[in-house]
PDB file of C-alpha atoms in Angstrom:
ATOM      1  CA  MET A 743    -253.137 -40.183  18.509  1.00 79.00           C
ATOM      2  CA  ALA A 744    -252.283 -41.968  15.306  1.00 89.00           C
ATOM      3  CA  VAL A 745    -251.342 -45.158  17.140  1.00 93.00           C
ATOM      4  CA  THR A 746    -254.704 -45.287  18.905  1.00 94.00           C
ATOM      5  CA  ALA A 747    -256.559 -44.788  15.605  1.00 92.00           C
ATOM      6  CA  LEU A 748    -254.507 -47.558  13.996  1.00 90.00           C
ATOM      7  CA  TRP A 749    -255.221 -49.885  16.930  1.00 91.00           C
ATOM      8  CA  GLU A 750    -258.964 -49.187  16.723  1.00 92.00           C
ATOM      9  CA  ALA A 751    -258.962 -49.852  12.966  1.00 90.00           C
ATOM     10  CA  ALA A 752    -257.167 -53.159  13.527  1.00 87.00           C
ATOM     11  CA  ARG A 753    -259.728 -54.173  16.127  1.00 90.00           C
ATOM     12  CA  ARG A 754    -262.521 -53.626  13.575  1.00 91.00           C
ATOM     13  CA  ALA A 755    -260.962 -56.068  11.088  1.00 86.00           C
ATOM     14  CA  PRO A 756    -263.226 -59.013  10.338  1.00 86.00           C
ATOM     15  CA  GLU A 757    -262.599 -62.245  12.205  1.00 84.00           C
ATOM     16  CA  HIS A 758    -261.956 -65.561  10.497  1.00 85.00           C
ATOM     17  CA  ALA A 759    -265.401 -66.963   9.647  1.00 87.00           C
ATOM     18  CA  GLY A 760    -264.354 -70.500   8.786  1.00 88.00           C
ATOM     19  CA  PRO A 761    -263.436 -73.410  10.983  1.00 88.00           C
ATOM     20  CA  PRO A 762    -260.167 -73.304  12.950  1.00 85.00           C
ATOM     21  CA  VAL A 763    -257.129 -74.498  11.007  1.00 88.00           C
ATOM     22  CA  TRP A 764    -253.663 -75.725  11.991  1.00 85.00           C
ATOM     23  CA  ALA A 765    -251.238 -72.820  12.149  1.00 81.00           C
ATOM     24  CA  HIS A 766    -247.573 -72.365  13.083  1.00 75.00           C
ATOM     25  CA  ALA A 767    -247.191 -69.128  15.031  1.00 71.00           C
ATOM     26  CA  GLY A 768    -243.435 -69.548  15.436  1.00 72.00           C
ATOM     27  CA  LEU A 769    -242.274 -68.955  11.868  1.00 75.00           C
ATOM     28  CA  SER A 770    -239.376 -66.835  13.061  1.00 79.00           C
ATOM     29  CA  PRO A 771    -235.819 -66.698  11.699  1.00 81.00           C
ATOM     30  CA  GLY A 772    -234.577 -69.191  14.296  1.00 83.00           C
ATOM     31  CA  ASN A 773    -237.148 -71.778  13.210  1.00 84.00           C
ATOM     32  CA  ILE A 774    -236.516 -71.648   9.460  1.00 85.00           C
ATOM     33  CA  LEU A 775    -233.781 -73.556   7.663  1.00 90.00           C
ATOM     34  CA  VAL A 776    -232.728 -72.329   4.243  1.00 90.00           C
ATOM     35  CA  THR A 777    -230.521 -74.199   1.782  1.00 94.00           C
ATOM     36  CA  GLU A 778    -229.170 -72.422  -1.286  1.00 95.00           C
ATOM     37  CA  GLY A 779    -231.672 -69.594  -0.867  1.00 87.00           C
ATOM     38  CA  ARG A 780    -234.726 -71.858  -0.611  1.00 91.00           C
ATOM     39  CA  LEU A 781    -236.810 -72.997   2.341  1.00 87.00           C
ATOM     40  CA  SER A 782    -235.645 -76.463   3.324  1.00 93.00           C
ATOM     41  CA  ALA A 783    -237.305 -77.011   6.721  1.00 90.00           C
ATOM     42  CA  VAL A 784    -239.430 -75.535   9.497  1.00 84.00           C
ATOM     43  CA  ILE A 785    -238.435 -76.580  13.001  1.00 84.00           C
ATOM     44  CA  ASP A 786    -239.667 -75.942  16.561  1.00 76.00           C
ATOM     45  CA  PHE A 787    -243.346 -76.762  16.509  1.00 68.00           C
ATOM     46  CA  GLY A 788    -243.946 -75.485  20.053  1.00 72.00           C
ATOM     47  CA  CYS A 789    -246.167 -72.711  18.679  1.00 71.00           C
ATOM     48  CA  THR A 790    -248.291 -74.994  16.513  1.00 77.00           C
ATOM     49  CA  GLY A 791    -251.973 -74.966  17.273  1.00 82.00           C
ATOM     50  CA  VAL A 792    -255.477 -74.573  15.933  1.00 86.00           C
ATOM     51  CA  GLY A 793    -256.905 -71.130  15.308  1.00 83.00           C
ATOM     52  CA  ASP A 794    -257.215 -68.280  12.850  1.00 83.00           C
ATOM     53  CA  PRO A 795    -255.122 -68.869   9.695  1.00 82.00           C
ATOM     54  CA  ALA A 796    -254.084 -65.197   9.668  1.00 81.00           C
ATOM     55  CA  VAL A 797    -251.413 -66.012  12.264  1.00 80.00           C
ATOM     56  CA  ASP A 798    -249.356 -67.533   9.446  1.00 75.00           C
ATOM     57  CA  LEU A 799    -249.042 -64.048   7.924  1.00 81.00           C
ATOM     58  CA  ILE A 800    -246.648 -63.105  10.718  1.00 80.00           C
ATOM     59  CA  VAL A 801    -243.929 -64.554   8.510  1.00 79.00           C
ATOM     60  CA  ALA A 802    -244.209 -61.612   6.097  1.00 82.00           C
ATOM     61  CA  TRP A 803    -243.111 -59.151   8.764  1.00 81.00           C
ATOM     62  CA  ASP A 804    -240.791 -61.392  10.747  1.00 82.00           C
ATOM     63  CA  LEU A 805    -238.776 -63.004   7.934  1.00 82.00           C
ATOM     64  CA  LEU A 806    -239.185 -61.037   4.722  1.00 84.00           C
ATOM     65  CA  ALA A 807    -237.291 -57.895   3.874  1.00 86.00           C
ATOM     66  CA  ALA A 808    -239.470 -54.823   3.333  1.00 86.00           C
ATOM     67  CA  ASP A 809    -238.689 -54.719  -0.394  1.00 87.00           C
ATOM     68  CA  VAL A 810    -240.188 -58.206  -1.022  1.00 88.00           C
ATOM     69  CA  ARG A 811    -243.352 -57.912   1.076  1.00 87.00           C
ATOM     70  CA  ASP A 812    -245.335 -56.565  -1.898  1.00 87.00           C
ATOM     71  CA  THR A 813    -244.555 -59.779  -3.793  1.00 89.00           C
ATOM     72  CA  PHE A 814    -245.789 -61.752  -0.786  1.00 86.00           C
ATOM     73  CA  ARG A 815    -249.028 -59.734  -0.705  1.00 84.00           C
ATOM     74  CA  GLU A 816    -249.622 -60.253  -4.426  1.00 87.00           C
ATOM     75  CA  ALA A 817    -249.085 -64.013  -4.126  1.00 86.00           C
TER      76      ALA A 817
END
């Protein structure tokens, strides 16, 4: 199945080789405050912890519209 192949490919992705870093795993729409179209605050630090910095990439899929994700990737 395609889903199984995708899952297996994801499992082969390299792990973070550096030291653990602070990350906020709860960057969801309910935890972001925007003023005049710009980020003004991040609230609810219940999901803050130390680990792989890739967790911060969740924001691209949880907050950004599909048509701006390419800009996020380029940046």
